[in-house]
Amino acid sequence: DADVTQTPRNRITKTGKRIMLECSQTKGHDRMYWYRQDPGLGLQLIYYSFDVKDINKGEISDGYSVSRQAQAKFSLSLESAIPNQTALYFCATSDSVHTDTQYFGPGTRLTVL
Amino acid sequence: QKEVEQNSGPLSVPEGAIASLNCTYSDRVSQSFFWYRQYSGKSPELIMSIYSNGDKEDGRFTAQLNKASQYVSLLIRDSQPSDSATYLCAVKTRGNNRLAFGKGNQVVVIP
């Protein structure tokens, strides 16, 4: 079984809809991250969480919110999706000892029409 | 100035040759440096990390770090078609809780 899973893997939605992307991990890591990747661009950090009660904004948090429901679960929400949020979204995890090494989930391809 | 820059366009190398990728970073106090490999449509996968000046070798991969010049490079020896991917450089600064990623360099190994 994959250590970091994301659901859904693909999603097409319409402008203005609320959508939630979910991430679960079995690695036992305390740190979790959400990134987006656009074609030809690097990874941009949206939000990150160092434990259940710690949530931090990343580089591009506007238009997004997150919830850390448990150590193993970190969800990303788009309250009112817009077309320029069409991208590939990755969840990643790391532990507090080897904080630099991040492990990525398989990604969610989101299309906003 | 971008935090992490990878400026080279797609790199085509014949099978068996050496592929060389470069990355520069802007924050002089950066401490940790990483190379991730990403196949098309897949997630990034860590292939190398380096923390000290000099070379670090792992199989066919060698990472080179020069903090004075603020660059880190990746060499792929005996390139194989399976090395065809995009390579992302990532940098973490001291006290910064995040990685900054470059845009990536695409490598195409021609059989």
XYZ file of N, CA, C and O in Angstrom, chain A:
452
model
N 0.840 -1.200 0.000
C 0.000 0.000 0.000
C 0.870 1.242 0.000
O 1.943 1.257 0.581
N 0.381 2.290 -0.693
C 1.114 3.542 -0.765
C 1.154 4.188 0.609
O 0.202 4.120 1.380
N 2.284 4.847 0.923
C 2.434 5.497 2.214
C 1.654 6.798 2.297
O 1.182 7.175 3.361
N 1.553 7.509 1.178
C 0.826 8.776 1.116
C -0.208 8.650 0.003
O 0.159 8.406 -1.139
N -1.463 8.776 0.350
C -2.536 8.649 -0.630
C -3.313 9.945 -0.738
O -3.434 10.692 0.243
N -3.823 10.179 -1.934
C -4.622 11.379 -2.194
C -5.908 10.973 -2.900
O -5.890 10.122 -3.789
N -6.995 11.588 -2.490
C -8.273 11.381 -3.167
C -8.963 12.711 -3.371
O -8.872 13.607 -2.513
N -9.634 12.903 -4.514
C -9.614 12.009 -5.673
C -8.318 12.154 -6.445
O -7.515 13.029 -6.159
N -8.091 11.313 -7.433
C -6.894 11.421 -8.265
C -7.130 12.390 -9.416
O -6.205 13.059 -9.874
N -8.348 12.472 -9.843
C -8.734 13.412 -10.896
C -10.081 14.004 -10.542
O -10.951 13.302 -10.030
N -10.230 15.304 -10.831
C -11.519 15.926 -10.541
C -11.739 17.063 -11.525
O -10.862 17.890 -11.759
N -12.941 17.082 -12.096
C -13.362 18.197 -12.943
C -14.533 18.871 -12.238
O -15.494 18.195 -11.864
N -14.449 20.163 -12.065
C -15.517 20.880 -11.377
C -15.797 22.197 -12.095
O -15.099 22.555 -13.047
N -16.800 22.886 -11.647
C -17.185 24.138 -12.295
C -16.839 25.331 -11.392
O -16.754 25.211 -10.166
N -16.675 26.460 -12.032
C -16.393 27.694 -11.312
C -17.443 27.940 -10.230
O -18.647 27.783 -10.475
N -16.961 28.288 -9.031
C -17.847 28.601 -7.934
C -18.155 27.433 -7.011
O -18.686 27.622 -5.911
N -17.816 26.232 -7.434
C -18.093 25.057 -6.611
C -17.064 24.927 -5.488
O -15.910 25.338 -5.628
N -17.499 24.327 -4.390
C -16.581 24.012 -3.305
C -16.057 22.609 -3.529
O -16.809 21.698 -3.876
N -14.761 22.447 -3.321
C -14.165 21.135 -3.521
C -13.139 20.863 -2.436
O -12.462 21.774 -1.953
N -13.059 19.613 -2.034
C -12.094 19.206 -1.023
C -11.190 18.112 -1.565
O -11.672 17.136 -2.155
N -9.925 18.282 -1.359
C -8.936 17.268 -1.705
C -8.406 16.684 -0.402
O -8.099 17.420 0.538
N -8.289 15.366 -0.372
C -7.901 14.722 0.881
C -6.557 14.014 0.752
O -6.201 13.497 -0.314
N -5.837 13.997 1.855
C -4.537 13.347 1.916
C -4.464 12.524 3.189
O -4.799 13.021 4.280
N -4.019 11.292 3.044
C -3.810 10.414 4.198
C -2.429 9.796 4.110
O -1.935 9.511 3.013
N -1.832 9.550 5.267
C -0.497 8.947 5.262
C -0.374 7.908 6.371
O -0.971 8.046 7.446
N 0.392 6.881 6.052
C 0.646 5.812 7.017
C 2.109 5.791 7.440
O 2.582 4.800 7.994
N 2.834 6.864 7.159
C 4.254 6.917 7.461
C 4.525 7.299 8.914
O 5.669 7.245 9.361
N 3.465 7.753 9.604
C 3.674 8.189 10.982
C 4.349 9.536 11.104
O 4.803 9.918 12.183
N 4.394 10.287 10.009
C 5.019 11.608 10.023
C 4.110 12.632 10.667
O 2.884 12.568 10.560
N 4.716 13.614 11.326
C 3.901 14.642 11.960
C 3.707 15.880 11.060
O 2.804 16.675 11.299
N 4.519 16.017 10.049
C 4.443 17.211 9.210
C 3.817 16.884 7.859
O 4.161 15.889 7.229
N 2.891 17.751 7.442
C 2.217 17.542 6.161
C 2.127 18.857 5.404
O 2.064 19.932 6.008
N 2.113 18.741 4.077
C 2.195 19.915 3.205
C 1.226 19.753 2.044
O 0.973 18.633 1.570
N 0.783 20.864 1.498
C 0.043 20.892 0.242
C 0.762 21.819 -0.737
O 1.075 22.965 -0.411
N 1.007 21.279 -1.949
C 1.637 22.032 -3.024
C 0.720 22.024 -4.248
O -0.070 21.122 -4.451
N 0.907 23.023 -5.101
C 0.335 22.962 -6.440
C 1.467 23.095 -7.448
O 2.497 23.734 -7.193
N 1.232 22.455 -8.594
C 2.215 22.518 -9.671
C 1.486 22.866 -10.953
O 0.528 22.202 -11.340
N 1.964 23.893 -11.619
C 1.435 24.305 -12.904
C 2.447 23.951 -13.984
O 3.664 23.908 -13.721
N 1.981 23.700 -15.209
C 2.895 23.292 -16.287
C 4.082 24.226 -16.431
O 3.906 25.442 -16.502
N 5.282 23.674 -16.444
C 6.478 24.482 -16.625
C 6.919 25.240 -15.399
O 7.927 25.958 -15.459
N 6.207 25.063 -14.317
C 6.572 25.767 -13.083
C 6.965 24.753 -12.015
O 6.601 23.600 -12.067
N 7.654 25.226 -11.045
C 8.016 24.368 -9.922
C 6.843 24.190 -8.976
O 5.714 24.576 -9.261
N 7.128 23.586 -7.852
C 6.106 23.356 -6.838
C 5.951 24.601 -5.967
O 6.938 25.165 -5.513
N 4.721 24.991 -5.744
C 4.447 26.137 -4.890
C 3.698 25.658 -3.646
O 2.705 24.935 -3.757
N 4.162 26.079 -2.485
C 3.585 25.641 -1.223
C 2.322 26.427 -0.905
O 2.344 27.668 -0.903
N 1.233 25.714 -0.616
C -0.041 26.354 -0.315
C -0.216 26.499 1.201
O -0.435 27.602 1.708
N -0.160 25.398 1.911
C -0.248 25.369 3.368
C 0.638 24.236 3.888
O 0.899 23.279 3.173
N 1.035 24.353 5.160
C 1.730 23.260 5.800
C 1.346 23.196 7.269
O 0.896 24.185 7.861
N 1.525 21.999 7.838
C 1.094 21.743 9.214
C 2.151 20.893 9.896
O 2.535 19.845 9.381
N 2.604 21.333 11.065
C 3.632 20.587 11.772
C 3.045 19.638 12.811
O 3.737 18.747 13.289
N 1.831 19.854 13.207
C 1.085 18.879 13.995
C -0.388 19.280 13.917
O -0.751 20.234 13.251
N -1.232 18.546 14.609
C -2.672 18.711 14.463
C -3.125 20.133 14.794
O -4.050 20.663 14.178
N -2.453 20.781 15.711
C -2.882 22.123 16.128
C -2.058 23.228 15.497
O -2.149 24.404 15.907
N -1.251 22.893 14.514
C -0.368 23.880 13.890
C -0.626 23.939 12.386
O -0.419 22.958 11.681
N -1.113 25.077 11.924
C -1.404 25.290 10.505
C -0.710 26.582 10.082
O -0.813 27.600 10.780
N -0.031 26.545 8.944
C 0.702 27.714 8.477
C 0.441 27.962 6.999
O 0.349 27.015 6.221
N 0.354 29.237 6.632
C 0.188 29.591 5.233
C 1.523 29.449 4.510
O 2.580 29.743 5.050
N 1.420 29.044 3.266
C 2.591 28.983 2.411
C 2.649 30.175 1.486
O 2.152 31.254 1.790
N 3.244 29.965 0.308
C 3.443 31.064 -0.641
C 2.156 31.546 -1.286
O 2.021 32.724 -1.623
N 1.201 30.643 -1.495
C 0.026 30.971 -2.312
C -1.249 30.470 -1.648
O -2.006 29.719 -2.222
N -1.539 30.904 -0.441
C -2.677 30.375 0.314
C -4.018 31.020 -0.056
O -5.072 30.462 0.287
N -4.014 32.154 -0.719
C -5.273 32.826 -1.042
C -6.169 31.924 -1.876
O -5.753 31.365 -2.883
N -7.452 31.809 -1.442
C -8.404 30.990 -2.170
C -8.459 29.549 -1.704
O -9.264 28.764 -2.206
N -7.596 29.209 -0.740
C -7.516 27.853 -0.210
C -7.672 27.868 1.306
O -7.364 28.864 1.961
N -8.145 26.746 1.854
C -8.136 26.536 3.292
C -7.782 25.078 3.547
O -7.863 24.245 2.647
N -7.367 24.784 4.779
C -6.971 23.416 5.099
C -7.546 23.011 6.439
O -7.953 23.845 7.251
N -7.543 21.699 6.657
C -7.968 21.122 7.928
C -7.073 19.934 8.233
O -6.882 19.069 7.383
N -6.543 19.902 9.442
C -5.730 18.755 9.874
C -6.587 17.974 10.870
O -6.616 18.242 12.065
N -7.271 16.983 10.350
C -8.261 16.266 11.156
C -7.606 15.312 12.145
O -8.183 14.975 13.189
N -6.437 14.851 11.801
C -5.695 13.899 12.631
C -4.256 13.962 12.145
O -3.952 14.577 11.125
N -3.365 13.309 12.884
C -1.974 13.341 12.460
C -1.829 12.793 11.036
O -0.994 13.253 10.262
N -2.664 11.826 10.688
C -2.516 11.162 9.400
C -3.327 11.788 8.278
O -3.245 11.337 7.148
N -4.101 12.808 8.555
C -5.016 13.342 7.542
C -4.912 14.859 7.439
O -4.973 15.566 8.454
N -4.823 15.334 6.194
C -4.678 16.768 5.937
C -5.467 17.073 4.677
O -5.147 16.561 3.603
N -6.503 17.903 4.791
C -7.389 18.181 3.665
C -7.205 19.608 3.175
O -7.002 20.533 3.972
N -7.346 19.764 1.884
C -7.262 21.078 1.232
C -8.614 21.390 0.616
O -9.168 20.555 -0.093
N -9.129 22.577 0.888
C -10.414 22.979 0.335
C -10.283 24.214 -0.534
O -9.522 25.133 -0.218
N -11.036 24.198 -1.607
C -11.215 25.373 -2.447
C -12.657 25.801 -2.224
O -13.591 25.097 -2.624
N -12.871 26.915 -1.527
C -14.227 27.317 -1.141
C -15.080 27.675 -2.334
O -16.268 27.382 -2.380
N -14.480 28.347 -3.303
C -15.193 28.740 -4.515
C -14.191 28.652 -5.666
O -13.444 29.590 -5.922
N -14.176 27.497 -6.308
C -13.135 27.234 -7.300
C -13.198 28.205 -8.480
O -14.288 28.617 -8.916
N -12.013 28.562 -8.982
C -11.898 29.412 -10.165
C -10.959 28.745 -11.162
O -10.129 27.917 -10.771
N -11.096 29.077 -12.455
C -10.296 28.372 -13.479
C -8.786 28.420 -13.253
O -8.096 27.444 -13.585
N -8.259 29.510 -12.694
C -6.803 29.529 -12.532
C -6.311 28.674 -11.365
O -5.109 28.649 -11.076
N -7.226 27.950 -10.728
C -6.831 26.947 -9.748
C -6.696 25.566 -10.391
O -6.442 24.573 -9.700
N -6.882 25.515 -11.698
C -6.619 24.294 -12.434
C -5.132 23.984 -12.355
O -4.297 24.800 -12.748
N -4.800 22.824 -11.797
C -3.395 22.490 -11.563
C -3.312 21.055 -11.066
O -4.318 20.375 -10.856
N -2.074 20.626 -10.860
C -1.789 19.339 -10.225
C -1.461 19.625 -8.767
O -0.600 20.459 -8.482
N -2.153 18.962 -7.856
C -1.971 19.213 -6.425
C -1.304 18.007 -5.772
O -1.729 16.874 -5.961
N -0.272 18.293 -4.987
C 0.442 17.240 -4.291
C 0.396 17.468 -2.791
O 0.576 18.593 -2.309
N 0.213 16.386 -2.085
C 0.393 16.358 -0.644
C 1.770 15.759 -0.364
O 2.242 14.894 -1.116
N 2.413 16.211 0.681
C 3.710 15.664 1.060
C 3.790 15.555 2.573
O 3.062 16.250 3.294
N 4.672 14.670 3.048
C 4.867 14.504 4.489
C 6.349 14.486 4.815
O 7.186 14.185 3.957
N 6.666 14.814 6.055
C 8.025 14.652 6.557
C 7.939 14.455 8.059
O 6.917 14.762 8.676
N 8.988 13.911 8.660
C 8.953 13.756 10.118
C 9.798 14.842 10.778
O 10.557 15.539 10.111
N 9.645 14.993 12.064
C 10.285 16.108 12.764
C 11.763 15.867 13.009
O 12.468 16.763 13.457
N 12.224 14.650 12.685
C 13.657 14.374 12.846
C 14.373 14.664 11.538
O 15.335 15.416 11.497
N 13.874 14.049 10.482
C 14.433 14.271 9.150
C 13.550 15.272 8.413
O 12.952 14.963 7.401
N 13.496 16.473 8.946
C 12.500 17.436 8.476
C 12.692 17.850 7.043
O 11.797 18.387 6.437
N 13.867 17.637 6.493
C 14.100 18.112 5.150
C 13.608 17.171 4.073
O 13.389 17.581 2.941
N 13.478 15.922 4.405
C 13.102 14.941 3.392
C 11.593 14.836 3.324
O 10.947 14.405 4.263
N 11.052 15.225 2.205
C 9.605 15.177 2.014
C 9.226 14.052 1.072
O 9.894 13.818 0.070
N 8.137 13.376 1.392
C 7.624 12.278 0.588
C 6.274 12.706 0.015
O 5.396 13.142 0.751
N 6.136 12.546 -1.274
C 4.970 13.071 -1.977
C 3.932 11.990 -2.263
O 4.265 10.829 -2.529
N 2.667 12.404 -2.207
C 1.582 11.562 -2.664
C 1.525 11.544 -4.177
O 2.280 12.259 -4.846
N 0.603 10.765 -4.755
C 0.543 10.597 -6.207
C -0.028 11.798 -6.951
O 0.090 11.874 -8.176
N -0.654 12.720 -6.241
C -1.176 13.920 -6.885
C -2.654 13.826 -7.237
O -3.209 12.742 -7.422
N -3.271 14.999 -7.293
C -4.654 15.136 -7.750
C -4.675 16.136 -8.897
O -4.210 17.272 -8.735
N -5.176 15.697 -10.039
C -5.302 16.620 -11.173
C -6.670 17.264 -11.109
O -7.684 16.587 -11.253
N -6.682 18.574 -10.887
C -7.930 19.322 -10.748
C -8.120 20.242 -11.944
O -7.227 21.000 -12.299
N -9.311 20.161 -12.538
C -9.685 21.053 -13.634
C -10.925 21.831 -13.221
O -11.920 21.230 -12.821
N -10.826 23.146 -13.300
C -11.958 24.012 -12.984
C -12.434 24.659 -14.286
O -11.677 25.391 -14.930
N -13.650 24.364 -14.657
C -14.192 24.885 -15.920
C -14.893 26.222 -15.732
O -15.379 26.518 -14.624
